[in-house]
Short mmCIF file of C-alpha atoms in Angstrom, two decimals:
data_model
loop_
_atom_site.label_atom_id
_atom_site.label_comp_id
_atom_site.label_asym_id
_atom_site.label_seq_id
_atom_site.Cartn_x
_atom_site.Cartn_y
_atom_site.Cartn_z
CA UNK O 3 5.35 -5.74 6.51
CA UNK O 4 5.03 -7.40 9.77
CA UNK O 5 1.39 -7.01 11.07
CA UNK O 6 2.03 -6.60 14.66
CA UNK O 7 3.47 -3.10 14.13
CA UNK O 8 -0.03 -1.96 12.44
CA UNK O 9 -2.22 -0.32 15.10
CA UNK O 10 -5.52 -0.42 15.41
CA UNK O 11 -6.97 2.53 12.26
CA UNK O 12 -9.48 3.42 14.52
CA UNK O 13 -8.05 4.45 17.67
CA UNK O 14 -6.70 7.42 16.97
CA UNK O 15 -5.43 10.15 14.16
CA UNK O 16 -2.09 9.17 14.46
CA UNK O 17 -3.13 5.22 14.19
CA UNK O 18 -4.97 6.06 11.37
CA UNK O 19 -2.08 7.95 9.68
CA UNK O 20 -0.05 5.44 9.83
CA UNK O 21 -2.85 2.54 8.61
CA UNK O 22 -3.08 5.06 5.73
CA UNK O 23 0.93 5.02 5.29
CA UNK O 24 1.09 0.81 5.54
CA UNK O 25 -1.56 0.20 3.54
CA UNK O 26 0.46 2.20 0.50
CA UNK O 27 3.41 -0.01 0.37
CA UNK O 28 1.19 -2.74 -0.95
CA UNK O 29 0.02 -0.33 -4.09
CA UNK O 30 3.01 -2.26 -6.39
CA UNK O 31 1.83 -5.84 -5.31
CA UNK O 32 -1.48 -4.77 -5.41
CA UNK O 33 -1.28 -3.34 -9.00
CA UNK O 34 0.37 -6.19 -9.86
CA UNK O 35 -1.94 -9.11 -9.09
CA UNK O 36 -4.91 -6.34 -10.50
CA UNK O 37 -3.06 -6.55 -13.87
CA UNK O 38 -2.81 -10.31 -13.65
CA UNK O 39 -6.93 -10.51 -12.95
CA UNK O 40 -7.74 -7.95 -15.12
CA UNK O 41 -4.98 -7.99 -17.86
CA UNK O 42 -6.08 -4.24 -19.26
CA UNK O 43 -4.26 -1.27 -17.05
CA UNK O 44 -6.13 1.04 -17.04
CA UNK O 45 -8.64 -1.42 -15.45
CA UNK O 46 -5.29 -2.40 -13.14
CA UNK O 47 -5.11 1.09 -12.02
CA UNK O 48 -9.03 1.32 -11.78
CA UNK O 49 -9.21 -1.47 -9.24
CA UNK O 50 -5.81 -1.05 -7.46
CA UNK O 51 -8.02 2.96 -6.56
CA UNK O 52 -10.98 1.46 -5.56
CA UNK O 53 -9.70 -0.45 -3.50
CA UNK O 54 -7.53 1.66 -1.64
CA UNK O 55 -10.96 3.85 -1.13
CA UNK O 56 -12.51 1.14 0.34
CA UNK O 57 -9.81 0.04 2.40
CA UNK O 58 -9.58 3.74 4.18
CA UNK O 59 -13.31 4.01 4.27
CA UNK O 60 -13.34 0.86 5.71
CA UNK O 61 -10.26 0.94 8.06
CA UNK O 62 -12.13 0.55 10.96
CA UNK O 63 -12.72 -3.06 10.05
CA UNK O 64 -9.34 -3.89 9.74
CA UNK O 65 -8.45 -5.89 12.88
CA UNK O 66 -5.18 -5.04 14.06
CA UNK O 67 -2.58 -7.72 14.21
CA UNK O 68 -3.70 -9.78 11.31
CA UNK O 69 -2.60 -9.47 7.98
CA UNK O 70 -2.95 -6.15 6.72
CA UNK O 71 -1.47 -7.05 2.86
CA UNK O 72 -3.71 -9.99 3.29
CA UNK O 73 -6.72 -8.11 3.75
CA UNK O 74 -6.47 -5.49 1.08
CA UNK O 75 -6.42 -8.20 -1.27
CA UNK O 76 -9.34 -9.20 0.14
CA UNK O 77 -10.84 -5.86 -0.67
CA UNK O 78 -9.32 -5.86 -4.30
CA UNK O 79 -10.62 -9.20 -5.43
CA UNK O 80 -14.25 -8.67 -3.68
CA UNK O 81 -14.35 -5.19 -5.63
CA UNK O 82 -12.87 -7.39 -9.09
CA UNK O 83 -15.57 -9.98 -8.55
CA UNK O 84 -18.31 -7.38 -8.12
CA UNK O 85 -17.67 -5.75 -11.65
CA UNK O 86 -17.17 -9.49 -13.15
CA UNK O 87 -20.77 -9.92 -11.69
CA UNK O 88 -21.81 -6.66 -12.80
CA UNK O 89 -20.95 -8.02 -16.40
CA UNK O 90 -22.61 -10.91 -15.73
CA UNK O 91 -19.49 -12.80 -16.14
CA UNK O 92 -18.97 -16.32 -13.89
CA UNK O 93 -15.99 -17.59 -15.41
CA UNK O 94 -15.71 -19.65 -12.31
CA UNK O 95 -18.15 -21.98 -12.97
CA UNK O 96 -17.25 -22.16 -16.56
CA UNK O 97 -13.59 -22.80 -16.28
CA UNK O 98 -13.92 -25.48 -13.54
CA UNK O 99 -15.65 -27.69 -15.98
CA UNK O 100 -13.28 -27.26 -18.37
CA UNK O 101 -10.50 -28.11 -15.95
CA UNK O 102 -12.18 -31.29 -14.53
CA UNK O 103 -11.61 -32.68 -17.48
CA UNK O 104 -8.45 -31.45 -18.30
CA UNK O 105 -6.85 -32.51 -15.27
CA UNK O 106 -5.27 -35.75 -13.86
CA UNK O 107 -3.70 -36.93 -17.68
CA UNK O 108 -1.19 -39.62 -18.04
CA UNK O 109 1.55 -37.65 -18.30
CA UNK O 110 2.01 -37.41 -14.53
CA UNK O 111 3.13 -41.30 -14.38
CA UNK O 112 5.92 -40.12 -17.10
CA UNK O 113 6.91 -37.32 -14.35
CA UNK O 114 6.90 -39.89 -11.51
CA UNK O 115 9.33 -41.66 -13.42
CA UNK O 116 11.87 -38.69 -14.42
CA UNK O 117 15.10 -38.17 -12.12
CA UNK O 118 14.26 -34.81 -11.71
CA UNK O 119 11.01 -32.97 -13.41
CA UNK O 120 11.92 -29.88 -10.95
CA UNK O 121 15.50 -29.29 -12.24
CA UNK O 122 15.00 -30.25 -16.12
CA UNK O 123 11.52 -27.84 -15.48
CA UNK O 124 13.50 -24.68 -14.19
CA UNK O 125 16.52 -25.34 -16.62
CA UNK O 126 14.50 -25.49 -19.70
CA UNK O 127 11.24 -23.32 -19.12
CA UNK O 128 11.84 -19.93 -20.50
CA UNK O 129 10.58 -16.93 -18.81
CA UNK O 130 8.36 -15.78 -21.37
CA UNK O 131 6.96 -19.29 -22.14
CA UNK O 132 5.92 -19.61 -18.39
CA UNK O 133 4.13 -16.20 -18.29
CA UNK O 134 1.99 -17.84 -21.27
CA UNK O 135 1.49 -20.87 -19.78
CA UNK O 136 -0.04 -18.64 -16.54
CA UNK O 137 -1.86 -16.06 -18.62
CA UNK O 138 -3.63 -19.08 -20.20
CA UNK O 139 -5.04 -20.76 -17.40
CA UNK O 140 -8.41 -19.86 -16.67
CA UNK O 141 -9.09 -17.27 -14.34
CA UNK O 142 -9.95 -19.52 -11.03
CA UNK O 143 -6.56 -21.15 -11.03
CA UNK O 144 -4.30 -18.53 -12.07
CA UNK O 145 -5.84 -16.69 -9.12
CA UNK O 146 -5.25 -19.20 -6.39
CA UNK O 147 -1.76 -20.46 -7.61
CA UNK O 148 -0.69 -17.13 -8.01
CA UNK O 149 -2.10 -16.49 -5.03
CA UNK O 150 0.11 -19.12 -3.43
CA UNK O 151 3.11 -19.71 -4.74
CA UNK O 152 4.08 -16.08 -6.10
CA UNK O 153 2.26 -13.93 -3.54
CA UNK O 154 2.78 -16.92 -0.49
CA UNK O 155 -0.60 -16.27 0.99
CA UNK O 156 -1.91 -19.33 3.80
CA UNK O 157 -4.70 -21.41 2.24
CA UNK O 158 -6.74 -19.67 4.59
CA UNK O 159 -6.12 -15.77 3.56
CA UNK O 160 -6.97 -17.11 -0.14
CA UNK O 161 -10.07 -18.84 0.55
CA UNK O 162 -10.96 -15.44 2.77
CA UNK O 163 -10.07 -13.63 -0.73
CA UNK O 164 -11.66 -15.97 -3.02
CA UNK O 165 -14.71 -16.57 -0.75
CA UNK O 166 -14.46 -20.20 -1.35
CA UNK O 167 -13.97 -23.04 0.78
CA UNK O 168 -10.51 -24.36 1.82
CA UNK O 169 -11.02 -27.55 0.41
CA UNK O 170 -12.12 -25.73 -3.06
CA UNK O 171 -8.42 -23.66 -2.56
CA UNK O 172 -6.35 -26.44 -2.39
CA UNK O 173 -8.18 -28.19 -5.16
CA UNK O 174 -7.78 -24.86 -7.14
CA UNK O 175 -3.93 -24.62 -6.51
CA UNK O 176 -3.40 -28.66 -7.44
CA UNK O 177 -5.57 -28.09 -10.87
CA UNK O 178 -3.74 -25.02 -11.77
CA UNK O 179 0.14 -26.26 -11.02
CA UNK O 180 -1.38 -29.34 -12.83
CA UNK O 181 -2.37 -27.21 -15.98
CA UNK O 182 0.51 -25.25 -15.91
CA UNK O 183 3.14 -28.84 -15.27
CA UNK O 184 1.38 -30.17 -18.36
CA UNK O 185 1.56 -27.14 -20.79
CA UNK O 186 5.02 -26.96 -19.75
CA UNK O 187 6.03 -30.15 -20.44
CA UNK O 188 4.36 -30.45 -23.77
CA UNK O 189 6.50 -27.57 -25.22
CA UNK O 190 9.51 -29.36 -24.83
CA UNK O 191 10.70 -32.10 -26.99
CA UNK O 192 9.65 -35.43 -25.37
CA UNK O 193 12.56 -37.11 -24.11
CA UNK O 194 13.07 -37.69 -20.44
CA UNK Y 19 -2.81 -49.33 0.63
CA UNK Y 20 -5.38 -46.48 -0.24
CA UNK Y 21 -6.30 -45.47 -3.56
CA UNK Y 22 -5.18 -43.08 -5.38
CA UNK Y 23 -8.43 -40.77 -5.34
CA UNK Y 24 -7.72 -40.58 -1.91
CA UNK Y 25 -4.06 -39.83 -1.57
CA UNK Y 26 -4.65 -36.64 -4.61
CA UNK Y 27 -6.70 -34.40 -2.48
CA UNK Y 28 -3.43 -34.37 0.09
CA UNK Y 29 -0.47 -34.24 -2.90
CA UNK Y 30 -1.01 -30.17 -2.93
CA UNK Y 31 -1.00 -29.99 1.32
CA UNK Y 32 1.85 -31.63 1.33
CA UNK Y 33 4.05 -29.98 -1.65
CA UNK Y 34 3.29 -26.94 0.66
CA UNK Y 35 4.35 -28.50 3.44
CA UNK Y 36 0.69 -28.31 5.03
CA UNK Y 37 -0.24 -31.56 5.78
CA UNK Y 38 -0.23 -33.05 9.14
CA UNK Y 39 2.14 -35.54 9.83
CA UNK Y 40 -0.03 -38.64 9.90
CA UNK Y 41 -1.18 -38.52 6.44
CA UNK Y 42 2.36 -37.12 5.41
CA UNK Y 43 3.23 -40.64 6.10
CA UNK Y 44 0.07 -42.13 4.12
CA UNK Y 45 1.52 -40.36 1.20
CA UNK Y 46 4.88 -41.26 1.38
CA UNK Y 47 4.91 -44.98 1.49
CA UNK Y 48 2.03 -44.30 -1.30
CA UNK Y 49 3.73 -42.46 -3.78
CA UNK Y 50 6.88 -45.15 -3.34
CA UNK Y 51 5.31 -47.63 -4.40
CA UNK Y 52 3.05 -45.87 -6.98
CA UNK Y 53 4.57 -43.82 -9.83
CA UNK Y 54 1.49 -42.02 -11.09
CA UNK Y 55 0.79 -39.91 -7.37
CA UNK Y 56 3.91 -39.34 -7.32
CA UNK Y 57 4.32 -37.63 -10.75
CA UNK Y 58 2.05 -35.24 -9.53
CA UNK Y 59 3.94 -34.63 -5.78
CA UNK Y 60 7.00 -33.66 -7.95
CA UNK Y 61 4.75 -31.59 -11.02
CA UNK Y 62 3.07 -29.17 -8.34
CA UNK Y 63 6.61 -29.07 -6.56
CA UNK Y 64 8.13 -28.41 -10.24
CA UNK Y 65 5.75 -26.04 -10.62
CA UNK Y 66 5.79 -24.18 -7.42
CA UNK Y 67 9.79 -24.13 -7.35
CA UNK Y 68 9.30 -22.55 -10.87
CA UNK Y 69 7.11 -20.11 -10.23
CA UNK Y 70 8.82 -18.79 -7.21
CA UNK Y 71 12.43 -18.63 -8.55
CA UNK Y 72 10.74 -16.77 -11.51
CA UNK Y 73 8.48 -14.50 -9.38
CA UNK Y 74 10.24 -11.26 -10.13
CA UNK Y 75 9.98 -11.73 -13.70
CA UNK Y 76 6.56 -13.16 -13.19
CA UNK Y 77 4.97 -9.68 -11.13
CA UNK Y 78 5.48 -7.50 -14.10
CA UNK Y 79 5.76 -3.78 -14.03
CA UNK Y 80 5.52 -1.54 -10.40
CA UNK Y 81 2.38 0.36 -9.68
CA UNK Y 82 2.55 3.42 -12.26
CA UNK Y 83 3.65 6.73 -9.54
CA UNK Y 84 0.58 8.51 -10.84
CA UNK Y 85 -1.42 5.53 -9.24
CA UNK Y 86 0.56 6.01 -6.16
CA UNK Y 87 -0.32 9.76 -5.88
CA UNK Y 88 -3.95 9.12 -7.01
CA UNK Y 89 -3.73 6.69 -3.98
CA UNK Y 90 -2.03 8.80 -1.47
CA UNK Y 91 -5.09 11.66 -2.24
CA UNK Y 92 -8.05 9.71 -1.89
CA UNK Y 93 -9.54 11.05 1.03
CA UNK Y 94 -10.76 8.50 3.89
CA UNK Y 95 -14.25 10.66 5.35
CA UNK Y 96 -16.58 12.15 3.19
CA UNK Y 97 -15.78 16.00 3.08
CA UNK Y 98 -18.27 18.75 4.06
CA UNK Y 99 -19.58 19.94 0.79
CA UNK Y 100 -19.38 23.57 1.44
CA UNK Y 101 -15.91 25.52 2.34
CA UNK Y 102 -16.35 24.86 5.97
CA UNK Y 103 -14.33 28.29 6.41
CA UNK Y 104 -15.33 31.37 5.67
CA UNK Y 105 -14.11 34.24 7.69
CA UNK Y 106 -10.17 34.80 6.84
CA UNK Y 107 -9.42 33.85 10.54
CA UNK Y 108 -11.42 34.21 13.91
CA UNK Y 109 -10.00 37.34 15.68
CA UNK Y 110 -7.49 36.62 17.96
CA UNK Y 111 -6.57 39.81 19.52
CA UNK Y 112 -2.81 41.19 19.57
CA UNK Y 113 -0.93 39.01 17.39
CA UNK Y 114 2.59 40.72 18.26
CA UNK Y 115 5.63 38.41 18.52
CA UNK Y 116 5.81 39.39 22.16
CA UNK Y 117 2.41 36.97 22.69
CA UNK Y 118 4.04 34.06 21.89
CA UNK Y 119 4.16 32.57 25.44
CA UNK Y 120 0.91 34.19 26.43
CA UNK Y 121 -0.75 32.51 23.26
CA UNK Y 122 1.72 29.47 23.07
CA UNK Y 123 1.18 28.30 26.58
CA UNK Y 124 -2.92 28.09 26.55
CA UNK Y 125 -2.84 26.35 23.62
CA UNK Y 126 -0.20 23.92 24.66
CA UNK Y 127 1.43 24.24 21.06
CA UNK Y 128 3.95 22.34 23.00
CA UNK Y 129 7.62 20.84 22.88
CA UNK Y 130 8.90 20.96 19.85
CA UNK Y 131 9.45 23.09 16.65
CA UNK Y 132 11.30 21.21 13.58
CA UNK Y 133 12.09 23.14 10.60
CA UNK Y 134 12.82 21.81 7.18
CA UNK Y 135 14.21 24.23 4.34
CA UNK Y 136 14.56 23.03 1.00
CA UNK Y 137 11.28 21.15 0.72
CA UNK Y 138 9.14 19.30 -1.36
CA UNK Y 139 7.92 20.35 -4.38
CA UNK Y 140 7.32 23.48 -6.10
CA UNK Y 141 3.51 23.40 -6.53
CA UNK Y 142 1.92 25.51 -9.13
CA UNK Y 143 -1.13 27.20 -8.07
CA UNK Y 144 -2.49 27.50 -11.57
CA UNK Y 145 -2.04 23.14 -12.32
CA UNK Y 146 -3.07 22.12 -9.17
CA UNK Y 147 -6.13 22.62 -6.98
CA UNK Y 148 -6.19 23.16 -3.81
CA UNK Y 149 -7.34 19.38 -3.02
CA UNK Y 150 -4.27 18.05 -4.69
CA UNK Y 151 -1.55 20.43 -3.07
CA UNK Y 152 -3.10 19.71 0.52
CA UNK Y 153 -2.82 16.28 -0.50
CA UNK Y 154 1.02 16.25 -1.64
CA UNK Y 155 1.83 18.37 1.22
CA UNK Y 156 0.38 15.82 3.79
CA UNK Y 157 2.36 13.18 2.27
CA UNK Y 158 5.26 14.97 2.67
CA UNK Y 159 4.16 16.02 5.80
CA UNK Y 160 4.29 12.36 6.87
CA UNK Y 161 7.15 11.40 5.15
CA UNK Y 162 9.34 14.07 7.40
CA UNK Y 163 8.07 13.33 10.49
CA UNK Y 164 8.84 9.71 9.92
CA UNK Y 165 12.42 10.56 8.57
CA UNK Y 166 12.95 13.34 11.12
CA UNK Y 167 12.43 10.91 13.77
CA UNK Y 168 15.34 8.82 12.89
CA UNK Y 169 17.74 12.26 12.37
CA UNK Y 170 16.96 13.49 15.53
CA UNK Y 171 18.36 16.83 14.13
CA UNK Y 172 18.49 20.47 16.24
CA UNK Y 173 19.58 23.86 15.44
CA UNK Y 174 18.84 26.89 17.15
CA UNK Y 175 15.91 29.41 15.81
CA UNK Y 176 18.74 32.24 15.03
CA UNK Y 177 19.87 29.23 12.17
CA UNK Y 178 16.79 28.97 11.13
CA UNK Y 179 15.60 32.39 10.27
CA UNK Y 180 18.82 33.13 8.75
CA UNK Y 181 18.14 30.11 6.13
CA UNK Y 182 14.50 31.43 5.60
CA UNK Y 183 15.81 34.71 5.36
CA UNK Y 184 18.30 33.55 3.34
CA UNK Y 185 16.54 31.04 1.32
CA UNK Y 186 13.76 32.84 0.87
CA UNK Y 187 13.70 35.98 1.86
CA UNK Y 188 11.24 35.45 4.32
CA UNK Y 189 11.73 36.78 7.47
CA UNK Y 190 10.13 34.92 10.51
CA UNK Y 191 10.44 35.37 13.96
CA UNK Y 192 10.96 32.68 15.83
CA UNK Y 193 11.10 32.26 19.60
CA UNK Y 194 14.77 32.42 21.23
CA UNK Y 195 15.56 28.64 22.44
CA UNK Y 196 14.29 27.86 26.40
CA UNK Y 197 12.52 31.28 26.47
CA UNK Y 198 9.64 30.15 24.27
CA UNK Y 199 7.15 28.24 26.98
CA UNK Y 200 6.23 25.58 26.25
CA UNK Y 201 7.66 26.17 22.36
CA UNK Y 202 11.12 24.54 21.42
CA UNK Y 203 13.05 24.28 18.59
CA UNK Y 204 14.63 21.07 18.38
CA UNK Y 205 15.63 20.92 14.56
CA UNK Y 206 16.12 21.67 11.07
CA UNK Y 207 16.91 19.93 7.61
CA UNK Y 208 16.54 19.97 4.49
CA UNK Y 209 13.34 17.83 2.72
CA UNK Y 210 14.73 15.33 0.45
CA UNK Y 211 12.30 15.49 -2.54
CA UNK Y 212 13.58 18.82 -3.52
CA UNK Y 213 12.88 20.18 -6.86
CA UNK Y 214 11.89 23.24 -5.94
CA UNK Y 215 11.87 25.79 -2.83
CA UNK Y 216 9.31 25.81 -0.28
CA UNK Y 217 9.74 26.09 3.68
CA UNK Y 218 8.93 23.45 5.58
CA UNK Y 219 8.38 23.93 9.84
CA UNK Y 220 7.36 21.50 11.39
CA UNK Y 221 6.10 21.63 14.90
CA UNK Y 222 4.50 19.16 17.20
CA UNK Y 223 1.11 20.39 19.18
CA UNK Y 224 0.34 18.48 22.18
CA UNK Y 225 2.83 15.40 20.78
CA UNK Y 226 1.12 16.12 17.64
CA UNK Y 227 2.78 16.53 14.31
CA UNK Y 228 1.67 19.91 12.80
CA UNK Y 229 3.43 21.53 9.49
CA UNK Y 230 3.70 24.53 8.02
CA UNK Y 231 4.22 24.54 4.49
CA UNK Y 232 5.44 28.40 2.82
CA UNK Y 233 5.28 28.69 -0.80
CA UNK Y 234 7.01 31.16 -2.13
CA UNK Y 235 5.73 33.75 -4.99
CA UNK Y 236 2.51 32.18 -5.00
CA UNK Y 237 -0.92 33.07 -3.76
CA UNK Y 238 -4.48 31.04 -3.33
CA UNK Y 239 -7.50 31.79 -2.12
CA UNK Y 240 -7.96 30.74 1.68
CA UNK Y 241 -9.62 27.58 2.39
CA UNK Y 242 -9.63 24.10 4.69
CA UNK Y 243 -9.25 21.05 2.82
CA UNK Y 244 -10.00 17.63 4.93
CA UNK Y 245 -7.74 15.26 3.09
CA UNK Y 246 -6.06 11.87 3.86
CA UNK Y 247 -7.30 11.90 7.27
CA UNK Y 248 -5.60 15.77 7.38
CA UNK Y 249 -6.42 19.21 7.11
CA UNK Y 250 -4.96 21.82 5.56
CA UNK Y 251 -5.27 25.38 6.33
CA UNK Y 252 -4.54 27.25 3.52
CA UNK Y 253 -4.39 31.08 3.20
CA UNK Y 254 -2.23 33.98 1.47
CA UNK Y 255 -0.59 36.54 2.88
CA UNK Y 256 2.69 39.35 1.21
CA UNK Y 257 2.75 36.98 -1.75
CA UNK Y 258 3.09 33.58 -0.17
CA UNK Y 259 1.31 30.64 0.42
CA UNK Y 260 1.38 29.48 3.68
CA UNK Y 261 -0.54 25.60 4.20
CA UNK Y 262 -0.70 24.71 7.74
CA UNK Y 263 -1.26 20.71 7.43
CA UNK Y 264 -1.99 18.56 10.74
CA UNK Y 265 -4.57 15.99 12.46
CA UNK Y 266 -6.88 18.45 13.71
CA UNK Y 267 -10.30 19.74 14.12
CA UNK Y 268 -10.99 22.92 12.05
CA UNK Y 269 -11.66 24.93 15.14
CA UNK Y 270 -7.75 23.77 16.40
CA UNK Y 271 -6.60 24.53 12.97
CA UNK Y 272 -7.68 27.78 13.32
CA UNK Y 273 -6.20 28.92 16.02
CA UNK Y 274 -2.65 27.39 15.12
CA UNK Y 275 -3.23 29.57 12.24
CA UNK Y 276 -4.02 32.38 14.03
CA UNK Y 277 -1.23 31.62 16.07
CA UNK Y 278 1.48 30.87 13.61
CA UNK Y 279 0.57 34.42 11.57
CA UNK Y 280 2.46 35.78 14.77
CA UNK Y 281 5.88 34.84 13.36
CA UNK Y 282 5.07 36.09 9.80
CA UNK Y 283 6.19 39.23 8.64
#
């Protein structure tokens, strides 16, 4: 998936073909993180398409050499936020209130004060308990920590796919690991 | 020392190892002395360590394939509403084997001719249009150019049309090796996705790849289909399907049709 090898779509056929080609191997990823914003899917598979429609129509905008993974999920969460607005859905805004004042509890000072919170975290959080805990964050900070630390986008590409500031990003990624740390913590017996 | 609502904005910078090295050192003599920043440092590490060790578990299922082939058809250009083709073929006059260097050479269908037996798919004219089988066949027409450049194969056009002849009793006259113009024969092999029979020849035209796709026992009405940046000439002739799949205007197309008719029989 290194970048440098994709040529520039417009240039020629044979550039183009293999934009077209590239561009496919991200369908699984893609799909993925669709299911993850949309959680329905057929609405997945709806948005993974569209995407890839816009991303050949578009090709030519592409600029070769940066990120090409990058910047169809650029394309897939503009085309996601589009419908949310075309519901008249801003979850955004709603969530971020809700998560002001959810954040920064007490129970980080316990954490400081554990040996490890990393180790006893991966030894004792089941898989299926941690998919919870990330289905239930709202919708702004599952995106940008999922964003991060599963798909390992820069804080730049994110804000790019977010359209939101860098500063709003990292805020967005610290909230959300926050959330997640403290409804992780509170399903285990107290102890540490 | 600074307060903590100025050391949390940099806690998630510096988990991911993103903050420059001056305030790294801000943070660290901060958090050592104050237990309640550095809970958080080590929750978002927890938490990104976590997530990452989990993230196969975490992605969930692959891309259902029919996504992937709904993907691989959609077409990048708005297609010409109309059959752009409607004339079988424009006349090309004397289309005897024996014209293969006169028409070869002007036409520079140049340097190389792969062929690929086995092949892809059997398609079946009455479940598929036309739009979907130029579509599969361009994916596979991309998929063995990219494999046959690794195999590097060649065998000689006497192999070949015994394994079309043999294969599928289709008899096709191919040029003898070096006495061809600017034609060559470099190689055959089999397609991998094989379910079913179909030829596959591939040929390049002017460094371009160009296929030629025979179905067997099947016949369609003729038509060009501009698909996936493609198009596909397709046409019946003695009860096969022949799709003739490459980067080309329709006015090339046609005449590598015209062209490639010469070796059917």
């Amino acid at each position: 998936m290194g970048p440098a090898r994709i040529a520039s779509p417009g240039a020629d056929s044979d550039a183009r073909a293999a934009f077209e080609t590239d561009a496919l191997e991200f369908v699984d990823s893609l799909y993925r993180t669709a299911l993850r914003l949309t959680r329905v899917p057929s609405d997945a598979e709806d948005l993974v398409q569209d995407t890839y429609l816009k991303a050949f129509r578009g090709a030519d905008s592409f600029k070769p050499g940066t990120n090409l993974r990058a910047w169809l999920f650029t394309i897939l969460h503009n085309t996601a936020r589009n419908r949310a607005r075309d519901r008249a859905r801003d979850s955004v805004t709603v969530d971020s209130e809700v998560v002001d004042q959810a954040a920064d509890t007490p129970q980080f000072a316990m954490a400081g004060r554990v040996d490890d919170p990393e180790t006893l975290l991966l030894r004792n959080t089941m898989t299926p308990e941690l998919k919870a805990a990330v289905d239930e964050l709202p919708d702004a900070f599952r995106q940008a920590v999922w964003l991060r630390d599963v798909e390992e986008f820069s804080y730049a590409e994110i804000a790019e796919m977010l359209n939101i500031p860098l500063g709003t990003v990292m805020s967005r990624i610290s909230r959300g690991r926050r959330m997640l740390f403290g409804r992780l913590q509170h399903l285990r017996p107290v102890n540490a | 020392m600074p307060d903590c609502s100025r050391i949390d904005p940099l806690v998630t910078p510096f988990v991911d190892g993103e903050l420059p090295q001056d305030e790294q050192q801000t943070l660290t003599q901060h958090i050592t002395a104050c237990p309640a920043c550095r809970g958080k440092v080590m929750a978002e590490r927890a938490i990104r360590s976590v997530m990452q060790a989990r993230r196969a578990e975490l992605s969930g299922p692959p891309a259902p394939a029919s996504l992937k082939a709904r993907c691989a058809r959609l077409d990048s250009r708005p297609v010409p509403a109309a059959p752009s083709v409607k004339s079988e073929f424009p006349s090309v006059p004397s289309l005897r084997a024996p014209a293969w260097r006169n028409r070869v050479a002007p036409f520079a269908l140049a340097a190389t001719l792969l062929l690929a037996v086995g092949g892809a798919f059997i398609y079946q004219a009455t479940r598929s249009s036309s739009r979907v089988l130029a579509a599969e066949l361009t994916v596979d027409h991309e998929k063995c150019f990219r494999l046959n450049r690794l195999l590097g194969t060649h065998h000689s056009p006497e192999t070949v049309e015994a394994s079309m002849a043999s294969a599928f009793d289709w008899k096709v006259q191919l040029p003898d090796e070096g006495g061809q113009g600017e034609l060559n024969l470099v190689g055959s092999r089999p397609c991998l996705s094989g379910e079913g029979k179909m030829a596959h020849i591939m040929y390049t035209y002017n460094g371009q790849p160009v296929s030629l796709f025979m179905l067997p026992r099947e016949t369609r009405a003729s038509e060009l289909v501009q698909v996936f940046g493609h198009h596909a000439r397709i046409w019946s002739e003695g009860g096969r399907t022949f799709v003739l799949v490459a980067r080309e205007s329709a006015s090339e197309m046609e005449h590598m049709a015209a062209l490639v008719r010469t070796t059917i029989r």
